[in-house]
Coordinates of C-alpha atoms and ligand atoms in Angstrom, one line a residue:
X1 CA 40.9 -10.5 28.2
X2 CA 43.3 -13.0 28.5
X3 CA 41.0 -16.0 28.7
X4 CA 40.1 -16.4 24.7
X5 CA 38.5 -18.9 22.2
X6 CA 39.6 -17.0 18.9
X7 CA 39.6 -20.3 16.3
X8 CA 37.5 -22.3 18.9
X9 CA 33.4 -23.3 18.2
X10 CA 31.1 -23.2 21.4
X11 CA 27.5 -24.8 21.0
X12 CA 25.6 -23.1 24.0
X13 CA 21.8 -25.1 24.2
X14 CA 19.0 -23.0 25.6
X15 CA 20.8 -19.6 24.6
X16 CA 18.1 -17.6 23.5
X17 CA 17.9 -16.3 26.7
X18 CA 18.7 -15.9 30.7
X19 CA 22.0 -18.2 31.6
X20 CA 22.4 -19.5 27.9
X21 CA 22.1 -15.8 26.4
X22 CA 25.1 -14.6 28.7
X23 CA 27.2 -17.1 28.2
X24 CA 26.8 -16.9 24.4
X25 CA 27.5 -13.6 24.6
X26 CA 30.6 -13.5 26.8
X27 CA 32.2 -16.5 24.8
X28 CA 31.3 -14.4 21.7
X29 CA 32.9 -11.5 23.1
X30 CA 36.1 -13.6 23.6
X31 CA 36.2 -14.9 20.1
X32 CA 34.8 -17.9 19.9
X33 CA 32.2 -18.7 17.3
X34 CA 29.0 -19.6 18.4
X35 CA 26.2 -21.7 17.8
X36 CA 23.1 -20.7 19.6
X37 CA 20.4 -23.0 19.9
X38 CA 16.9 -22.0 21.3
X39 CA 13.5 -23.8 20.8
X40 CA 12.3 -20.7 21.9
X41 CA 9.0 -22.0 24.1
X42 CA 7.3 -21.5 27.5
X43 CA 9.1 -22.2 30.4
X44 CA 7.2 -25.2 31.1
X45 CA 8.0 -26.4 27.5
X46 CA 5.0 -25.2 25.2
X47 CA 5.5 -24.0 21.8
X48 CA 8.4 -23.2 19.9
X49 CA 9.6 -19.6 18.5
X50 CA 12.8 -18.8 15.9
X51 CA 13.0 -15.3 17.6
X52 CA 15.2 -16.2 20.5
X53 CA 17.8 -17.5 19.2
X54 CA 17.6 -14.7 16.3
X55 CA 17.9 -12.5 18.6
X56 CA 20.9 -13.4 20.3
X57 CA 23.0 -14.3 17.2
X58 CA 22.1 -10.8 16.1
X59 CA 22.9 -9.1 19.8
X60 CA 26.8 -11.5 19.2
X61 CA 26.6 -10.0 15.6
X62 CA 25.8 -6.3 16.5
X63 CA 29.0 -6.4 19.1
X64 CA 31.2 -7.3 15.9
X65 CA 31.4 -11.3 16.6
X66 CA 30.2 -14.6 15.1
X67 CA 27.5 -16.8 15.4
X68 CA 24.6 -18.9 14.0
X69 CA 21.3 -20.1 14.8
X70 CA 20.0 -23.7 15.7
X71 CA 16.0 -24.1 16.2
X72 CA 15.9 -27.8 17.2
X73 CA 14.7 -29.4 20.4
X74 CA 17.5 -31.2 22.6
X75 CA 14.7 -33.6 23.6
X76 CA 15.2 -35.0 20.2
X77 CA 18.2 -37.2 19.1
X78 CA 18.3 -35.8 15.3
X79 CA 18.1 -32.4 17.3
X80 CA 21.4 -32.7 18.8
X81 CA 23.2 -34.5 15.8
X82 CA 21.9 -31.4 13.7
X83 CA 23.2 -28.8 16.1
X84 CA 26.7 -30.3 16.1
X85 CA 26.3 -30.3 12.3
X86 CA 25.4 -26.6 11.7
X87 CA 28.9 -26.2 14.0
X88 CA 30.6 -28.1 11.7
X89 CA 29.1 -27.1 8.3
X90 CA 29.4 -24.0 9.2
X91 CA 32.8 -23.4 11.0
X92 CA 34.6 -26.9 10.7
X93 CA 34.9 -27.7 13.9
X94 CA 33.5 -27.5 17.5
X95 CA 35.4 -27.5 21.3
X96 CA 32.5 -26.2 23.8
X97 CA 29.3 -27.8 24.3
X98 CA 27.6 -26.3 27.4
X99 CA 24.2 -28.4 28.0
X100 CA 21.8 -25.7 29.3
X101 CA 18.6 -25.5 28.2
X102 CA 15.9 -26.3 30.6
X103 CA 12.1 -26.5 31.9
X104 CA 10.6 -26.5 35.0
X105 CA 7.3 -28.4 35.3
X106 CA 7.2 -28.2 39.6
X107 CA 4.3 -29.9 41.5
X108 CA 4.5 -31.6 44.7
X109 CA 5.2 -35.0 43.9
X110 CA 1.8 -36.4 44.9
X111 CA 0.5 -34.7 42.4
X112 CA 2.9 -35.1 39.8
X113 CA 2.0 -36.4 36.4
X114 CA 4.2 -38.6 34.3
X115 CA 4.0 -36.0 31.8
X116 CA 5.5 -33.7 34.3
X117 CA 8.2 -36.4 34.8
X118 CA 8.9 -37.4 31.2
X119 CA 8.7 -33.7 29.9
X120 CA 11.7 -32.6 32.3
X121 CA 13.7 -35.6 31.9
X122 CA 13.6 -35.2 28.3
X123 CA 14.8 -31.6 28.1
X124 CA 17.3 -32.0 30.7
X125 CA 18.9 -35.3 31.1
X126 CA 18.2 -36.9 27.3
X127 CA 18.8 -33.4 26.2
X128 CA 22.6 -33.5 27.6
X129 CA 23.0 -36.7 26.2
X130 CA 21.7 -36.4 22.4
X131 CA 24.1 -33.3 22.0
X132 CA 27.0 -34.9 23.8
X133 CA 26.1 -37.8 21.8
X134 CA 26.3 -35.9 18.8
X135 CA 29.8 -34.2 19.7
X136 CA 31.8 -37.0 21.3
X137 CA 32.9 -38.5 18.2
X138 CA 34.3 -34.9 17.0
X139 CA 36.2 -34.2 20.8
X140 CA 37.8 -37.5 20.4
X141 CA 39.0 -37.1 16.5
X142 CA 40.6 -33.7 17.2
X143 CA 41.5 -34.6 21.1
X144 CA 40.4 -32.0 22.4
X145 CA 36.7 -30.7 23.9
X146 CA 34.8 -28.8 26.7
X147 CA 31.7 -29.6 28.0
X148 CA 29.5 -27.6 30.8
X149 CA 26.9 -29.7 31.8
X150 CA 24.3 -27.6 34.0
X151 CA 22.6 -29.1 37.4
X152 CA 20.9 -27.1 40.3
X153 CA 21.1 -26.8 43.4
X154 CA 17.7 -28.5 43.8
X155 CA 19.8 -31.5 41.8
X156 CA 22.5 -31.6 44.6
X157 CA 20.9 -30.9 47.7
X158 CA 17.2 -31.3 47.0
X159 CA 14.0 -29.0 46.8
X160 CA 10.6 -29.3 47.9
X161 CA 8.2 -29.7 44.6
X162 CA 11.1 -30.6 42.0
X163 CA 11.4 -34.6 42.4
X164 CA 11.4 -34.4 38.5
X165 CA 13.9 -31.2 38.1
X166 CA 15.9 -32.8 40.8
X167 CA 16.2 -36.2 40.0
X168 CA 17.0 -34.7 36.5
X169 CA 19.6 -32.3 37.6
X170 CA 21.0 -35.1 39.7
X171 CA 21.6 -37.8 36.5
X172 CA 24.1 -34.4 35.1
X173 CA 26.0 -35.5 38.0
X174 CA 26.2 -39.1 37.0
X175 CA 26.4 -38.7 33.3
X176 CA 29.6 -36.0 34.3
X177 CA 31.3 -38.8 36.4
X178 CA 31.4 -41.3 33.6
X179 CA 32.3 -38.8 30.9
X180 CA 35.0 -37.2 33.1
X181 CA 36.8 -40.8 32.8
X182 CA 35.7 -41.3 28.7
X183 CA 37.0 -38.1 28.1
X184 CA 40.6 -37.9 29.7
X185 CA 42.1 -39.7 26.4
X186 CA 40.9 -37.0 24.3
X187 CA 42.0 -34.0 26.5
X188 CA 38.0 -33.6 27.0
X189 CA 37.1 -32.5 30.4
X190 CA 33.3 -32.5 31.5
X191 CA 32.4 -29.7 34.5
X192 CA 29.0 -29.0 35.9
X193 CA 27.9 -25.5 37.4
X194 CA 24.9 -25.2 39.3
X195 CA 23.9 -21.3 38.7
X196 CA 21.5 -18.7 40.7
X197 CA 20.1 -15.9 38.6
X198 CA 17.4 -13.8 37.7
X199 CA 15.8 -15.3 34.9
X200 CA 12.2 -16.2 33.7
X201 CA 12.4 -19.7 35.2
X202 CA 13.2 -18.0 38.9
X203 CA 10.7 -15.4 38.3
X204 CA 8.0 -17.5 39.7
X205 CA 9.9 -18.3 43.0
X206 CA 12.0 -15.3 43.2
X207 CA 10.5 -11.9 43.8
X208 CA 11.1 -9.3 41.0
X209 CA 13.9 -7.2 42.6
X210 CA 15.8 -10.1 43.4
X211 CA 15.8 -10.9 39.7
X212 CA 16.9 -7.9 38.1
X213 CA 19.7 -7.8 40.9
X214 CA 20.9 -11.6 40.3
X215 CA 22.3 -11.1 37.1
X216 CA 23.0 -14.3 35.2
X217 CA 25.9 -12.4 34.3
X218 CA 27.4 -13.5 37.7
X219 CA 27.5 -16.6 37.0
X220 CA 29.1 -16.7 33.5
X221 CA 32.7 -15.9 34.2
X222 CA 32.6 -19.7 35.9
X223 CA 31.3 -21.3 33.2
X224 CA 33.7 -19.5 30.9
X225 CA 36.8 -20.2 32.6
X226 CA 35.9 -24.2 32.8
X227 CA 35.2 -24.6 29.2
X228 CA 38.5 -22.9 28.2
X229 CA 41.6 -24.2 27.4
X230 CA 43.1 -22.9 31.0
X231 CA 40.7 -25.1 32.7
X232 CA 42.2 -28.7 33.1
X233 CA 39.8 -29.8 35.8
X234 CA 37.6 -32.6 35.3
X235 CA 34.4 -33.4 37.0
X236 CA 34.0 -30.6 39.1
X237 CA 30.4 -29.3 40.6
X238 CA 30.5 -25.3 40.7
X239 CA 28.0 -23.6 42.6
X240 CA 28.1 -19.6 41.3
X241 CA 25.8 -17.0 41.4
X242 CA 25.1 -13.3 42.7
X243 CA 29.1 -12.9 43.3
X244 CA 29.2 -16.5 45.3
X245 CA 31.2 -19.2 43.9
X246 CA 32.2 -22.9 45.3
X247 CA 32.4 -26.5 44.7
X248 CA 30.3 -28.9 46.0
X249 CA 31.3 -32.2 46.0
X250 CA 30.0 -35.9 46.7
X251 CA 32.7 -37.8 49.1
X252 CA 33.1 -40.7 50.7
X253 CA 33.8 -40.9 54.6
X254 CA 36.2 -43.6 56.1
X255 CA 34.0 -45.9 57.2
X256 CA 34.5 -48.5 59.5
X257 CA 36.1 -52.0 58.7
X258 CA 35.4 -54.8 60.8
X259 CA 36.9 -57.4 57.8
X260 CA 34.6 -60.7 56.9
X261 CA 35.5 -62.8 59.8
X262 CA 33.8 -60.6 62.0
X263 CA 30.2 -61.3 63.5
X264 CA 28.6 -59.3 61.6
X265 CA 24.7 -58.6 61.7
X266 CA 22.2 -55.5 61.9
X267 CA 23.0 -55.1 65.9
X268 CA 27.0 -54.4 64.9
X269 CA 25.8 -51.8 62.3
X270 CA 23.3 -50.3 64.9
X271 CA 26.0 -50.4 67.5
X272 CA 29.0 -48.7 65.0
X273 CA 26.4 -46.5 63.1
X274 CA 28.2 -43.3 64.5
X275 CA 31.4 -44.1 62.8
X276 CA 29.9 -45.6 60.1
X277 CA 27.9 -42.0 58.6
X278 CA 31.3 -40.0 60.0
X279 CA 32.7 -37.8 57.5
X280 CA 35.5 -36.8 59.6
X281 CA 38.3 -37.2 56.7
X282 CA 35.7 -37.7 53.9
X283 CA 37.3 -37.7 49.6
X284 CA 36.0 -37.3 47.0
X285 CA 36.4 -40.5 44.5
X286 CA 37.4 -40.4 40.8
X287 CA 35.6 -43.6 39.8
X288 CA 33.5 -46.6 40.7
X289 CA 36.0 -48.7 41.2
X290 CA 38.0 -47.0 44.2
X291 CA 35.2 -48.5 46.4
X292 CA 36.1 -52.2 45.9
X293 CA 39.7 -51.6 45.6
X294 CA 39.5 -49.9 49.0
X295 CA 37.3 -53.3 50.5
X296 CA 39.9 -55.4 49.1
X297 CA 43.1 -53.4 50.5
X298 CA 40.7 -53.3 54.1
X299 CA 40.9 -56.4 53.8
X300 CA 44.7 -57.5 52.8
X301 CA 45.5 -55.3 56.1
X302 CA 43.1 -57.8 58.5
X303 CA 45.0 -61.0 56.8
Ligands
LIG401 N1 18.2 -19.5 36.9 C1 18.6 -20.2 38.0 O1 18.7 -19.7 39.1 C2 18.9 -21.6 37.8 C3 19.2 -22.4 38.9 C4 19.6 -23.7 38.7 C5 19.6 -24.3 37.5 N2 19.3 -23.5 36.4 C6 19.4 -24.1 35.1 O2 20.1 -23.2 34.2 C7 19.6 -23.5 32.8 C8 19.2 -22.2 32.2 O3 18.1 -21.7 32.9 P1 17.6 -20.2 32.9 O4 17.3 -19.8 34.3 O5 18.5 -19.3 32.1 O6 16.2 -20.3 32.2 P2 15.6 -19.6 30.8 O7 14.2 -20.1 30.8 O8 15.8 -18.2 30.8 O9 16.4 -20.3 29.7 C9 16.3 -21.6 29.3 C10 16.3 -21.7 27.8 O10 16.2 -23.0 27.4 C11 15.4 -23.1 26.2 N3 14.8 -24.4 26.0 C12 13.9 -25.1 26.8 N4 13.6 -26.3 26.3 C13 14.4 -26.4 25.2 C14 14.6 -27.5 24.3 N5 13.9 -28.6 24.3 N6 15.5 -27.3 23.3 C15 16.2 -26.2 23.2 N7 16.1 -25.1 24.0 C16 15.2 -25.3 25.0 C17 14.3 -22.1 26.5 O11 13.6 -21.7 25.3 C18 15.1 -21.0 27.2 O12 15.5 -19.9 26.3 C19 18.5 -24.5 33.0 O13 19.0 -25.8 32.7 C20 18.1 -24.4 34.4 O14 17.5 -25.6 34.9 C21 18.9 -22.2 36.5

């Protein structure tokens, strides 16, 4: 193995199990020390249990690596400062945080409750930002950090029943594009990987054969590679799963630019709306502020 974290800390939330279980194990297995968190409850957020995160630090432990436990909710803000602490406390320092745990509470969205809102948002979207909260301070006094932050394809593209686990999955995407520019300073870059696998979360829409064969183990060696040190890409959207991998990407087409001394009113738009929504020679954009500096250079051309 020639990809390795030997000295490094990962913080893998959610790890007692499915996506967050493999990854712990495979960074394990590449000598990083790891700090498995796990509530431990119900898929659709119930309860709380010790045992699964237990039981993966023993599984890293049994196969002769390192690792601890962490029992706190990512829904709560103490929660993430005290996972970043038991890194610290208890190995001095920490360079992966891959944001993973997660819920689904799906219902069509006429019928959804604003508990079935609020619940998802917290685990997902405040739960990426009270650990990231917790470790930014630490990436940018040693200049260095990894995070994985974990969307869906339901987050990108959309899926029927999941306007809360959507909309969720969709604010990684927003929170990555900000913290992809915060973090170039500090040699911190901030990926995303939208996963397929087997796990108890796709058990319900998934039939039983297709979960045993979709091993989250597919999707691992992405994640690994992007929170090592080979990885200098920064706000990237990997979709991997069952032996698939690509990126997916939000761009920008080239518009049309008929300048501000043009007559311009609903008919134009209606009458240029083809060229308008072409992404013939669409890009990607890096930050907010490509969009007005590429008005303003439109419009130095017409001058
Ligand atoms: N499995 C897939 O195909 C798939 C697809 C898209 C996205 N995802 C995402 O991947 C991540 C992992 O999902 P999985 O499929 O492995 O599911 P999983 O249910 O097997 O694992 C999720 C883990 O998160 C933990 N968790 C839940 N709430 C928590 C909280 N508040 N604090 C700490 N831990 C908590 C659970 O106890 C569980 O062990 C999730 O964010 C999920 O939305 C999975």
């Amino acid at each position: 193995m020639t990809i390795r974290f030997d000295g490094q800390v990962a913080l893998v939330t959610g790890a007692g199990a499915g996506l967050g279980r493999a990854y712990a194990l495979d960074l394990a297995a590449r000598g990083a020390k790891v700090v498995v968190n796990d509530l431990g409850g119900d898929p659709h957020g119930q309860g709380e249990n010790r045992a699964a995160a237990q039981k993966v630090v023993d599984e890293i432990k049994a196969a002769g690596g390192e690792g601890v436990p962490n029992f706190d909710s990512v829904s709560s803000y103490d929660g993430g400062f005290n996972m970043v602490k038991t890194a610290i406390d208890t190995y001095g320092r920490l360079d992966v945080v891959i944001c993973n745990a997660g819920i689904l509470r799906d219902v069509a969205f006429h019928n959804m409750s604003e508990e079935d809102w609020d619940k998802v948002f917290a685990v997902h979207l405040k739960g990426s930002f009270t650990v990231l909260r917790a470790a930014w301070p630490v990436f940018r006094q040693q200049s260095y950090g990894r995070v994985m932050l974990t969307t869906s394809s339901s987050g990108i593209w959309g899926q029927f029943g999941q306007a809360n686990y959507g909309a969720a999955k969709t604010g990684m995407l927003g929170l990555m594009n900000v913290l992809k520019q915060e973090g170039v300073k500090y040699n911190t870059m901030v990926n995303t990987v939208a996963p397929v696998a087997g796990t108890r979360l796709t058990a319900s829409v998934m039939p039983q054969e297709m979960v045993d064969k979709l091993k989250p183990e597919f999707v691992s060696p992405a994640v690994v590679y992007m929170v090592s040190n080979e990885c200098s890409t920064s706000g990237y959207v990997i979709e991997a799963g069952a032996g698939n991998f690509s990126r997916a990407s939000m761009v920008k087409g080239p518009g049309a630019q008929p300048g501000m001394a043009a007559n311009l009113d609903a008919e134009w738009v209606q009458a240029n709306w083809d060229r308008i929504c072409s992404l013939e020679g669409a890009v990607p954009m890096w930050r907010a502020g490509q969009t007005l500096a590429a008005f303003q250079a439109a419009n130095a051309k017409q001058a």
